[in-house]
CSV table of C-alpha atoms and ligand atoms in Angstrom, one decimal:
chain,number,residue,atom,x,y,z
X,327,UNK,CA,3.0,-2.5,-63.5
X,328,UNK,CA,2.8,-6.2,-62.9
X,329,UNK,CA,-0.6,-7.9,-62.6
X,330,UNK,CA,-1.3,-11.5,-62.0
X,331,UNK,CA,-1.8,-14.3,-59.5
X,332,UNK,CA,-0.9,-13.5,-55.9
X,333,UNK,CA,-2.2,-16.8,-54.5
X,334,UNK,CA,-3.7,-20.0,-55.9
X,335,UNK,CA,-5.5,-22.8,-53.9
X,336,UNK,CA,-7.4,-25.9,-54.9
X,337,UNK,CA,-10.1,-27.8,-53.0
X,338,UNK,CA,-11.3,-31.2,-53.9
X,339,UNK,CA,-13.9,-33.5,-52.3
X,340,UNK,CA,-12.7,-36.0,-49.7
X,341,UNK,CA,-14.1,-39.0,-51.6
X,342,UNK,CA,-13.1,-40.6,-54.9
X,343,UNK,CA,-14.1,-43.6,-57.0
X,344,UNK,CA,-11.2,-45.5,-58.6
X,345,UNK,CA,-12.0,-45.9,-62.3
X,346,UNK,CA,-10.9,-49.6,-62.1
X,347,UNK,CA,-14.0,-50.1,-59.9
X,348,UNK,CA,-16.2,-48.3,-62.5
X,349,UNK,CA,-14.7,-50.3,-65.3
X,350,UNK,CA,-15.4,-53.6,-63.5
X,351,UNK,CA,-19.0,-52.8,-62.8
X,352,UNK,CA,-19.6,-51.4,-66.4
X,353,UNK,CA,-17.7,-54.4,-67.9
X,354,UNK,CA,-15.1,-52.2,-69.6
X,355,UNK,CA,-11.4,-52.9,-69.8
X,356,UNK,CA,-9.8,-50.5,-67.2
X,357,UNK,CA,-7.1,-49.6,-69.8
X,358,UNK,CA,-9.8,-47.6,-71.6
X,359,UNK,CA,-10.1,-45.2,-68.6
X,360,UNK,CA,-6.5,-45.4,-67.4
X,361,UNK,CA,-4.7,-45.1,-70.7
X,362,UNK,CA,-7.5,-44.2,-73.3
X,363,UNK,CA,-8.9,-41.3,-71.3
X,364,UNK,CA,-5.8,-40.8,-69.0
X,365,UNK,CA,-7.9,-40.8,-65.9
X,366,UNK,CA,-7.4,-42.9,-62.7
X,367,UNK,CA,-9.8,-41.6,-60.1
X,368,UNK,CA,-12.8,-39.3,-60.0
X,369,UNK,CA,-13.7,-37.1,-57.1
X,370,UNK,CA,-17.3,-37.7,-55.9
X,371,UNK,CA,-18.8,-35.0,-53.8
X,372,UNK,CA,-21.0,-36.2,-50.8
X,373,UNK,CA,-24.5,-34.7,-50.3
X,374,UNK,CA,-23.1,-31.9,-48.0
X,375,UNK,CA,-20.6,-30.6,-50.6
X,376,UNK,CA,-21.7,-28.3,-53.4
X,377,UNK,CA,-20.1,-25.6,-55.5
X,378,UNK,CA,-20.5,-23.0,-52.8
X,379,UNK,CA,-18.8,-25.1,-50.0
X,380,UNK,CA,-16.1,-26.2,-52.4
X,381,UNK,CA,-15.6,-22.6,-53.5
X,382,UNK,CA,-15.5,-21.3,-49.9
X,383,UNK,CA,-13.0,-24.0,-49.0
X,384,UNK,CA,-10.7,-23.1,-51.9
X,385,UNK,CA,-11.1,-19.3,-51.4
X,386,UNK,CA,-10.4,-19.6,-47.6
X,387,UNK,CA,-7.0,-21.1,-48.4
X,388,UNK,CA,-6.3,-18.7,-51.2
X,389,UNK,CA,-6.8,-15.7,-48.8
X,390,UNK,CA,-4.5,-17.1,-46.1
X,391,UNK,CA,-2.0,-14.4,-45.2
X,392,UNK,CA,-3.6,-11.9,-47.6
X,393,UNK,CA,-5.2,-8.6,-46.5
X,394,UNK,CA,-8.8,-9.4,-47.4
X,395,UNK,CA,-9.8,-5.8,-46.9
X,396,UNK,CA,-8.5,-4.9,-50.3
X,397,UNK,CA,-10.7,-7.5,-52.0
X,398,UNK,CA,-13.5,-5.5,-53.6
X,399,UNK,CA,-14.7,-8.0,-56.3
X,400,UNK,CA,-15.6,-11.6,-56.0
X,401,UNK,CA,-16.1,-13.4,-59.3
X,402,UNK,CA,-17.4,-17.0,-59.1
X,403,UNK,CA,-17.3,-19.0,-62.3
X,404,UNK,CA,-19.4,-22.1,-62.5
X,405,UNK,CA,-21.7,-24.1,-64.7
X,406,UNK,CA,-23.2,-26.0,-61.8
X,407,UNK,CA,-25.2,-23.0,-60.5
X,408,UNK,CA,-27.4,-23.5,-57.4
X,409,UNK,CA,-29.9,-20.7,-58.1
X,410,UNK,CA,-31.3,-19.0,-61.1
X,411,UNK,CA,-31.0,-15.5,-59.6
X,412,UNK,CA,-28.7,-15.2,-56.6
X,413,UNK,CA,-25.1,-15.6,-57.4
X,414,UNK,CA,-23.0,-18.3,-55.6
X,415,UNK,CA,-20.4,-15.5,-55.1
X,416,UNK,CA,-22.6,-13.8,-52.5
X,417,UNK,CA,-22.7,-16.9,-50.4
X,418,UNK,CA,-18.9,-17.3,-50.6
X,419,UNK,CA,-18.4,-13.6,-49.8
X,420,UNK,CA,-20.5,-14.1,-46.6
X,421,UNK,CA,-18.9,-17.3,-45.5
X,422,UNK,CA,-15.5,-15.7,-45.8
X,423,UNK,CA,-16.5,-12.5,-44.0
X,424,UNK,CA,-15.3,-10.3,-46.9
X,425,UNK,CA,-15.8,-6.5,-46.8
X,426,UNK,CA,-19.3,-5.3,-47.4
X,427,UNK,CA,-18.1,-2.7,-49.9
X,428,UNK,CA,-17.6,-5.4,-52.5
X,429,UNK,CA,-19.3,-6.6,-55.7
X,430,UNK,CA,-19.9,-10.3,-56.1
X,431,UNK,CA,-21.2,-12.0,-59.3
X,432,UNK,CA,-21.4,-15.4,-60.9
X,433,UNK,CA,-20.1,-16.0,-64.5
X,434,UNK,CA,-21.2,-18.7,-66.9
X,435,UNK,CA,-20.1,-20.1,-70.2
X,436,UNK,CA,-19.5,-23.8,-69.7
X,437,UNK,CA,-15.9,-24.5,-68.7
X,438,UNK,CA,-14.5,-21.2,-70.0
X,439,UNK,CA,-15.9,-18.5,-67.7
X,440,UNK,CA,-13.1,-18.9,-65.1
X,441,UNK,CA,-10.5,-17.9,-67.7
X,442,UNK,CA,-12.6,-15.1,-69.1
X,443,UNK,CA,-13.2,-14.0,-65.5
X,444,UNK,CA,-9.4,-14.0,-65.0
X,445,UNK,CA,-8.9,-11.7,-68.0
X,446,UNK,CA,-11.6,-9.4,-66.7
X,447,UNK,CA,-9.9,-9.4,-63.2
X,448,UNK,CA,-6.5,-8.5,-64.7
X,449,UNK,CA,-8.0,-5.6,-66.6
X,450,UNK,CA,-9.8,-4.3,-63.5
X,451,UNK,CA,-6.7,-4.6,-61.3
X,452,UNK,CA,-4.6,-2.8,-64.0
X,453,UNK,CA,-6.9,0.2,-63.6
X,454,UNK,CA,-7.3,-0.1,-59.8
X,455,UNK,CA,-3.9,-1.4,-58.6
X,456,UNK,CA,-4.8,-1.0,-54.9
X,457,UNK,CA,-7.7,-3.4,-55.2
X,458,UNK,CA,-7.7,-7.2,-55.3
X,459,UNK,CA,-10.1,-9.6,-57.1
X,460,UNK,CA,-11.0,-13.0,-55.6
X,461,UNK,CA,-11.7,-15.3,-58.6
X,462,UNK,CA,-13.2,-18.7,-57.6
X,463,UNK,CA,-13.9,-21.5,-60.1
X,464,UNK,CA,-16.1,-24.4,-58.8
X,465,UNK,CA,-17.9,-27.2,-60.5
X,466,UNK,CA,-19.3,-30.7,-60.3
X,467,UNK,CA,-19.0,-32.6,-63.6
X,468,UNK,CA,-22.0,-34.8,-63.8
X,469,UNK,CA,-23.1,-37.0,-66.7
X,470,UNK,CA,-25.8,-39.7,-67.0
X,471,UNK,CA,-24.9,-43.0,-65.3
X,472,UNK,CA,-23.8,-45.6,-67.9
X,473,UNK,CA,-23.2,-42.9,-70.5
X,474,UNK,CA,-19.8,-42.6,-72.2
X,475,UNK,CA,-19.3,-39.4,-70.2
X,476,UNK,CA,-19.6,-41.2,-66.8
X,477,UNK,CA,-15.9,-41.9,-66.4
X,478,UNK,CA,-15.1,-38.2,-67.1
X,479,UNK,CA,-16.9,-36.9,-64.1
X,480,UNK,CA,-15.2,-35.2,-61.2
X,481,UNK,CA,-15.5,-32.1,-59.0
X,482,UNK,CA,-13.3,-29.4,-57.5
X,483,UNK,CA,-12.6,-25.7,-57.0
X,484,UNK,CA,-9.7,-23.4,-57.5
X,485,UNK,CA,-9.5,-19.9,-56.1
X,486,UNK,CA,-7.1,-17.2,-57.2
X,487,UNK,CA,-6.3,-13.8,-55.7
X,488,UNK,CA,-5.6,-11.5,-58.7
X,489,UNK,CA,-3.7,-8.3,-57.9
X,490,UNK,CA,-1.0,-5.9,-58.8
X,491,UNK,CA,1.2,-7.6,-56.3
X,492,UNK,CA,1.5,-11.0,-58.0
X,493,UNK,CA,3.8,-13.6,-56.2
X,494,UNK,CA,3.2,-16.7,-58.4
X,495,UNK,CA,2.6,-15.8,-62.0
X,496,UNK,CA,2.6,-12.4,-63.8
X,497,UNK,CA,-0.1,-12.6,-66.5
X,498,UNK,CA,-0.2,-10.8,-69.8
X,499,UNK,CA,-3.5,-9.2,-70.8
X,500,UNK,CA,-3.1,-10.2,-74.4
X,501,UNK,CA,-5.3,-13.2,-75.2
X,502,UNK,CA,-6.6,-14.9,-78.3
X,503,UNK,CA,-10.3,-15.9,-78.2
X,504,UNK,CA,-12.7,-17.8,-80.4
X,505,UNK,CA,-16.5,-18.1,-80.2
X,506,UNK,CA,-18.7,-20.4,-82.3
X,507,UNK,CA,-22.3,-21.4,-81.7
X,508,UNK,CA,-22.2,-25.2,-81.5
X,509,UNK,CA,-24.1,-27.9,-79.5
X,510,UNK,CA,-21.3,-30.1,-78.3
X,511,UNK,CA,-22.3,-30.0,-74.6
X,512,UNK,CA,-25.1,-28.2,-72.8
X,513,UNK,CA,-27.4,-28.7,-69.8
X,514,UNK,CA,-31.0,-27.5,-70.0
X,515,UNK,CA,-32.4,-25.9,-66.8
X,516,UNK,CA,-34.6,-28.9,-66.2
X,517,UNK,CA,-31.7,-31.4,-66.1
X,518,UNK,CA,-29.2,-32.4,-63.5
X,519,UNK,CA,-26.8,-34.0,-65.9
X,520,UNK,CA,-25.1,-32.5,-68.9
X,521,UNK,CA,-25.9,-33.6,-72.4
X,522,UNK,CA,-22.9,-34.1,-74.6
X,523,UNK,CA,-21.9,-35.1,-78.1
X,524,UNK,CA,-18.5,-36.3,-76.9
X,525,UNK,CA,-16.6,-37.0,-80.1
X,526,UNK,CA,-17.9,-33.8,-81.7
X,527,UNK,CA,-16.8,-31.8,-78.6
X,528,UNK,CA,-13.2,-33.2,-79.0
X,529,UNK,CA,-13.2,-31.9,-82.6
X,530,UNK,CA,-14.5,-28.5,-81.7
X,531,UNK,CA,-12.1,-28.2,-78.8
X,532,UNK,CA,-9.2,-28.8,-81.3
X,533,UNK,CA,-10.6,-26.4,-83.9
X,534,UNK,CA,-11.1,-23.7,-81.2
X,535,UNK,CA,-7.6,-24.2,-79.9
X,536,UNK,CA,-6.1,-23.5,-83.4
X,537,UNK,CA,-8.2,-20.4,-83.9
X,538,UNK,CA,-7.5,-19.0,-80.4
X,539,UNK,CA,-3.8,-19.7,-80.7
X,540,UNK,CA,-3.7,-17.9,-84.1
X,541,UNK,CA,-5.4,-14.9,-82.6
X,542,UNK,CA,-3.0,-14.9,-79.6
X,543,UNK,CA,0.1,-15.4,-81.8
X,544,UNK,CA,-0.8,-12.6,-84.2
X,545,UNK,CA,-1.3,-10.2,-81.2
X,546,UNK,CA,1.9,-11.2,-79.3
X,547,UNK,CA,4.2,-12.4,-82.1
X,548,UNK,CA,5.1,-15.3,-79.9
X,549,UNK,CA,5.8,-18.8,-81.2
X,550,UNK,CA,5.1,-22.1,-79.5
X,551,UNK,CA,8.8,-22.3,-78.6
X,552,UNK,CA,8.4,-19.1,-76.5
X,553,UNK,CA,6.4,-21.2,-74.1
X,554,UNK,CA,8.1,-23.5,-71.7
X,555,UNK,CA,5.0,-25.2,-70.5
X,556,UNK,CA,1.3,-25.4,-71.4
X,557,UNK,CA,-1.8,-25.9,-69.3
X,558,UNK,CA,-5.1,-27.0,-70.9
X,559,UNK,CA,-8.7,-27.3,-69.9
X,560,UNK,CA,-8.8,-31.0,-68.9
X,561,UNK,CA,-12.1,-32.8,-69.4
X,562,UNK,CA,-9.8,-35.9,-69.2
X,563,UNK,CA,-6.0,-35.8,-69.5
X,564,UNK,CA,-5.7,-37.5,-72.9
X,565,UNK,CA,-7.6,-34.5,-74.2
X,566,UNK,CA,-4.7,-32.2,-73.5
X,567,UNK,CA,-2.3,-34.7,-75.2
X,568,UNK,CA,-4.5,-34.8,-78.3
X,569,UNK,CA,-4.9,-31.0,-78.3
X,570,UNK,CA,-1.3,-30.1,-77.7
X,571,UNK,CA,-0.1,-32.5,-80.5
X,572,UNK,CA,-2.7,-31.0,-82.8
X,573,UNK,CA,-1.4,-27.5,-82.1
X,574,UNK,CA,2.3,-28.5,-82.4
X,575,UNK,CA,1.7,-30.4,-85.6
X,576,UNK,CA,-0.3,-27.4,-87.1
X,577,UNK,CA,2.1,-24.7,-86.1
X,578,UNK,CA,5.5,-26.2,-85.4
X,579,UNK,CA,5.5,-29.0,-87.9
X,580,UNK,CA,7.4,-32.3,-87.3
X,581,UNK,CA,5.5,-35.5,-86.5
X,582,UNK,CA,8.6,-37.5,-85.6
X,583,UNK,CA,8.6,-39.5,-82.4
X,584,UNK,CA,11.2,-37.1,-80.9
X,585,UNK,CA,9.0,-34.1,-81.6
X,586,UNK,CA,6.0,-35.8,-80.0
X,587,UNK,CA,7.9,-36.8,-76.9
X,588,UNK,CA,9.2,-33.2,-76.5
X,589,UNK,CA,5.8,-31.8,-77.0
X,590,UNK,CA,4.2,-34.1,-74.4
X,591,UNK,CA,7.0,-33.2,-71.9
X,592,UNK,CA,5.6,-29.7,-71.9
X,593,UNK,CA,2.3,-30.7,-70.5
X,594,UNK,CA,3.1,-33.7,-68.3
X,595,UNK,CA,3.3,-32.1,-64.8
X,596,UNK,CA,0.0,-30.1,-65.5
X,597,UNK,CA,-2.0,-33.4,-65.9
X,598,UNK,CA,-1.2,-35.0,-62.5
X,599,UNK,CA,-3.9,-33.5,-60.3
X,600,UNK,CA,-6.6,-33.8,-62.9
X,601,UNK,CA,-5.8,-37.5,-63.5
X,602,UNK,CA,-6.6,-38.1,-59.8
X,603,UNK,CA,-9.7,-35.8,-59.5
X,604,UNK,CA,-11.4,-35.8,-62.9
X,605,UNK,CA,-13.1,-33.0,-64.7
X,606,UNK,CA,-13.8,-29.9,-62.6
X,607,UNK,CA,-15.1,-27.8,-65.6
X,608,UNK,CA,-14.3,-24.1,-64.9
X,609,UNK,CA,-11.6,-25.1,-62.3
X,610,UNK,CA,-9.8,-27.6,-64.4
X,611,UNK,CA,-7.3,-25.3,-66.2
X,612,UNK,CA,-6.4,-23.7,-62.8
X,613,UNK,CA,-6.1,-27.2,-61.2
X,614,UNK,CA,-3.7,-27.9,-64.1
X,615,UNK,CA,-1.7,-24.8,-63.4
X,616,UNK,CA,-1.6,-25.6,-59.7
X,617,UNK,CA,-0.3,-29.1,-60.6
X,618,UNK,CA,2.4,-27.7,-62.8
X,619,UNK,CA,3.6,-25.1,-60.2
X,620,UNK,CA,3.4,-27.6,-57.3
X,621,UNK,CA,5.3,-30.3,-59.1
X,622,UNK,CA,8.0,-28.4,-60.9
X,623,UNK,CA,10.5,-26.2,-58.9
X,624,UNK,CA,12.5,-24.6,-61.7
X,625,UNK,CA,10.0,-22.5,-63.5
X,626,UNK,CA,11.1,-19.1,-62.5
X,627,UNK,CA,11.1,-16.7,-65.4
X,628,UNK,CA,9.5,-19.3,-67.7
X,629,UNK,CA,6.5,-18.6,-69.8
X,630,UNK,CA,3.4,-20.8,-69.5
X,631,UNK,CA,0.6,-20.9,-72.1
X,632,UNK,CA,-2.9,-21.5,-70.8
X,633,UNK,CA,-5.8,-22.7,-72.9
X,634,UNK,CA,-9.4,-22.7,-71.8
X,635,UNK,CA,-12.2,-24.3,-73.7
X,636,UNK,CA,-15.9,-24.0,-72.8
X,637,UNK,CA,-18.3,-26.0,-74.9
X,638,UNK,CA,-20.9,-24.2,-76.8
X,639,UNK,CA,-18.2,-22.7,-77.4
X,640,UNK,CA,-15.8,-20.1,-76.2
X,641,UNK,CA,-12.1,-20.6,-76.1
X,642,UNK,CA,-9.2,-18.5,-74.9
X,643,UNK,CA,-5.4,-18.7,-75.1
X,644,UNK,CA,-3.3,-16.5,-72.9
X,645,UNK,CA,0.0,-16.8,-71.0
X,646,UNK,CA,2.0,-15.7,-68.1
X,647,UNK,CA,5.5,-15.7,-66.7
X,648,UNK,CA,6.3,-17.6,-63.4
X,649,UNK,CA,7.8,-15.2,-60.8
X,650,UNK,CA,11.0,-15.6,-58.8
X,651,UNK,CA,10.2,-17.1,-55.4
X,652,UNK,CA,6.9,-18.7,-56.5
X,653,UNK,CA,7.7,-21.8,-54.6
X,654,UNK,CA,7.3,-19.9,-51.3
X,655,UNK,CA,3.7,-19.1,-52.2
X,656,UNK,CA,2.3,-22.2,-53.9
X,657,UNK,CA,0.4,-24.7,-51.7
X,658,UNK,CA,2.1,-27.8,-52.8
X,659,UNK,CA,2.2,-29.6,-49.5
X,660,UNK,CA,-1.4,-28.8,-48.6
X,661,UNK,CA,-2.5,-30.0,-52.1
X,662,UNK,CA,-0.5,-33.2,-51.7
X,663,UNK,CA,-2.0,-33.9,-48.3
X,664,UNK,CA,-5.5,-33.1,-49.6
X,665,UNK,CA,-5.2,-35.7,-52.4
X,666,UNK,CA,-3.3,-38.3,-50.2
X,667,UNK,CA,-5.8,-38.2,-47.4
X,668,UNK,CA,-8.9,-38.8,-49.5
X,669,UNK,CA,-11.1,-41.8,-49.0
X,670,UNK,CA,-11.8,-44.4,-51.7
X,671,UNK,CA,-15.5,-45.3,-52.0
X,672,UNK,CA,-17.3,-48.4,-53.2
X,673,UNK,CA,-19.5,-48.4,-56.3
X,674,UNK,CA,-22.5,-48.6,-54.0
X,675,UNK,CA,-21.4,-45.4,-52.2
X,676,UNK,CA,-20.9,-43.7,-55.5
X,677,UNK,CA,-24.4,-44.6,-56.5
X,678,UNK,CA,-25.7,-43.3,-53.1
X,679,UNK,CA,-23.9,-39.9,-53.5
X,680,UNK,CA,-24.9,-39.6,-57.1
X,681,UNK,CA,-28.6,-40.3,-56.5
X,682,UNK,CA,-28.9,-38.1,-53.5
X,683,UNK,CA,-31.3,-35.2,-54.2
X,684,UNK,CA,-32.1,-32.1,-52.1
X,685,UNK,CA,-35.8,-31.5,-51.8
X,686,UNK,CA,-37.3,-29.4,-54.5
X,687,UNK,CA,-40.5,-28.4,-52.7
X,688,UNK,CA,-38.9,-26.3,-50.0
X,689,UNK,CA,-39.3,-28.8,-47.3
X,690,UNK,CA,-36.8,-28.9,-44.4
X,691,UNK,CA,-33.8,-31.1,-44.8
X,692,UNK,CA,-30.5,-31.7,-43.0
X,693,UNK,CA,-27.9,-33.1,-45.3
X,694,UNK,CA,-26.1,-36.3,-44.0
X,695,UNK,CA,-22.8,-35.3,-42.5
X,696,UNK,CA,-19.7,-36.5,-44.3
X,697,UNK,CA,-16.1,-35.3,-44.3
X,698,UNK,CA,-15.8,-31.9,-46.1
X,699,UNK,CA,-13.5,-29.0,-45.8
X,700,UNK,CA,-14.1,-26.1,-43.4
X,701,UNK,CA,-17.4,-25.3,-44.9
X,702,UNK,CA,-20.3,-27.6,-45.7
X,703,UNK,CA,-23.9,-27.5,-47.0
X,704,UNK,CA,-26.0,-28.1,-43.8
X,705,UNK,CA,-29.3,-28.4,-45.5
X,706,UNK,CA,-32.4,-26.6,-46.8
X,707,UNK,CA,-35.1,-24.7,-45.1
X,708,UNK,CA,-37.9,-22.8,-46.8
X,709,UNK,CA,-36.2,-23.1,-50.2
X,710,UNK,CA,-33.0,-21.6,-48.7
X,711,UNK,CA,-29.6,-23.3,-48.6
X,712,UNK,CA,-27.9,-23.3,-45.2
X,713,UNK,CA,-24.1,-23.4,-45.0
X,714,UNK,CA,-22.1,-23.9,-41.9
X,715,UNK,CA,-18.5,-23.9,-40.8
X,716,UNK,CA,-17.8,-27.4,-39.6
X,717,UNK,CA,-14.8,-27.1,-37.2
X,718,UNK,CA,-13.0,-24.7,-34.9
X,719,UNK,CA,-10.3,-22.9,-36.9
X,720,UNK,CA,-7.2,-25.0,-36.7
X,721,UNK,CA,-4.2,-23.3,-35.1
X,722,UNK,CA,-2.3,-22.9,-38.4
X,723,UNK,CA,-5.3,-21.2,-39.9
X,724,UNK,CA,-5.5,-18.4,-37.4
X,725,UNK,CA,-3.7,-15.8,-39.5
X,726,UNK,CA,-6.5,-14.1,-41.2
X,727,UNK,CA,-7.4,-10.5,-41.1
X,728,UNK,CA,-9.9,-9.2,-38.5
X,729,UNK,CA,-12.6,-9.3,-41.1
X,730,UNK,CA,-12.0,-13.0,-41.8
X,731,UNK,CA,-11.8,-14.0,-38.2
X,732,UNK,CA,-15.1,-12.4,-37.8
X,733,UNK,CA,-16.7,-14.6,-40.4
X,734,UNK,CA,-20.1,-15.9,-39.5
X,735,UNK,CA,-20.6,-19.5,-38.9
X,736,UNK,CA,-23.7,-20.1,-41.0
X,737,UNK,CA,-26.1,-18.6,-43.4
X,738,UNK,CA,-29.8,-18.8,-42.8
R,1637,COA,N1,-6.9,-49.7,-73.5
R,1637,COA,C1,-6.4,-48.5,-73.9
R,1637,COA,N2,-7.1,-47.6,-74.6
R,1637,COA,C2,-8.4,-47.9,-74.9
R,1637,COA,C3,-9.0,-49.1,-74.6
R,1637,COA,C4,-8.2,-50.1,-73.9
R,1637,COA,N3,-8.7,-51.2,-73.6
R,1637,COA,N4,-10.2,-49.1,-75.1
R,1637,COA,C5,-10.4,-47.9,-75.7
R,1637,COA,N5,-9.3,-47.2,-75.6
R,1637,COA,C6,-9.1,-45.8,-76.1
R,1637,COA,C7,-9.7,-45.5,-77.4
R,1637,COA,O1,-8.9,-45.9,-78.5
R,1637,COA,C8,-9.8,-44.0,-77.3
R,1637,COA,O2,-8.5,-43.4,-77.6
R,1637,COA,P1,-8.3,-42.4,-78.9
R,1637,COA,O3,-9.3,-41.3,-78.7
R,1637,COA,O4,-6.9,-42.1,-78.8
R,1637,COA,O5,-8.7,-43.3,-80.1
R,1637,COA,C9,-10.1,-43.7,-75.9
R,1637,COA,O6,-9.8,-44.9,-75.2
R,1637,COA,C10,-11.6,-43.4,-75.6
R,1637,COA,O7,-12.3,-44.4,-76.2
R,1637,COA,P2,-13.7,-44.1,-77.0
R,1637,COA,O8,-14.2,-45.3,-77.6
R,1637,COA,O9,-13.4,-42.9,-77.9
R,1637,COA,O10,-14.5,-43.6,-75.7
R,1637,COA,P3,-16.1,-43.2,-75.6
R,1637,COA,O11,-16.8,-43.3,-76.9
R,1637,COA,O12,-16.6,-44.0,-74.5
R,1637,COA,O13,-16.1,-41.6,-75.3
R,1637,COA,C11,-15.5,-39.4,-74.6
R,1637,COA,C12,-15.0,-40.9,-74.8
R,1637,COA,C13,-14.4,-38.5,-74.2
R,1637,COA,C14,-16.1,-38.9,-75.9
R,1637,COA,C15,-16.6,-39.4,-73.5
R,1637,COA,O14,-16.0,-39.9,-72.3
R,1637,COA,C16,-17.3,-38.1,-73.3
R,1637,COA,O15,-18.2,-37.8,-74.0
R,1637,COA,N6,-16.9,-37.4,-72.2
R,1637,COA,C17,-17.6,-36.1,-71.9
R,1637,COA,C18,-17.3,-35.0,-72.9
R,1637,COA,C19,-15.9,-34.6,-73.0
R,1637,COA,O16,-15.1,-34.8,-72.1
R,1637,COA,N7,-15.6,-33.8,-74.1
R,1637,COA,C20,-14.2,-33.3,-74.3
R,1637,COA,C21,-14.1,-31.9,-74.8
R,1637,COA,S1,-14.8,-30.7,-73.7
């Protein structure tokens, strides 16, 4: 039986800051961001976009044309949680009008819980082939202003329908994992911004990659050459270049210029979206996969290796084979339009969005209205977040199941 990805959709905020603008204000050579980090733009969410609205927007697109009545599990992976108790998955379940006989939970382990959630979903579907799992990864990467992490911010969500009827990628359940208790990146409950020992995190990322690969390779007996392309967790795109060369040099030998060029060709297409969006933590490895599948049209039957790294740390290497006809199911045109139609913001606007805070005393608040996807955070009342659907369903979207058409417009 095949299990894997039936659909895959990405959502990113409508606004971005060009890193040239940030470089100018911070008095840094733009080459450091563009070439040194491999990042051009970072997505900046407006006050009415949070991980729930982004997740709902991505999930809505992932469920298009899919019988949502078979979805009985919603897994939402994030490290930007909005509540200590209630899972963001329950809000998304409601906004999408998913069946009531469903379980919905949130998963956390820095940037790696999305990949771990995917492996859990595959195992579940293998036992219950008539069921589908909606896996949503959604995050806002936020560091202190003026810190070295600032240019590696970003935001986005990726949603996957995992089922026994995969149309895009058939995934293997064999994976190699590695866990080590390290303090390279963390966010105490009382902080809005992550704390990070950036240089150390790069070292641990690379160490974890080698250990996870070793575990995967010994289980599958596959070599690096058995993989046509690789997708990495992307805190910034140069990270994948460093990591992949580290892996290739450790296990395939050869540090010649030709070997390096060949190795980098195996990750190039996967970097494109992240270069324009920035870090999206749990979502980033799936944004990378989406970028690869959207940009390359001759991947049928090819094996793709995926590496997820979550600081703290948990790392996982796994792989899948791209299915015949996958181009009919990827959302390349929609993703291209989403990125193309974004709006560049000034540094002042970035500061305004960054500094916006929802009330913490339960007082009533309506968030200022900006451009979002179909769902937005409308405000807060009595310590409760209120979400709403912003527009009448566009004609091309009226293909959902009865359950989805019946989705309620707001939560209160
Ligand atoms: N033109 C081109 N490249 C330049 C440059 C210029 N003018 N100036 C600097 N660079 C290069 C540096 O040589 C370096 O490249 P290298 O790593 O290949 O040597 C790169 O730009 C980054 O410069 P560096 O001085 O190391 O940056 P930094 O000290 O400001 O921090 C991070 C970089 C990634 C550590 C920081 O952004 C961070 O902490 N990010 C958040 C955590 C993170 O993403 N961790 C990754 C693992 S999860």
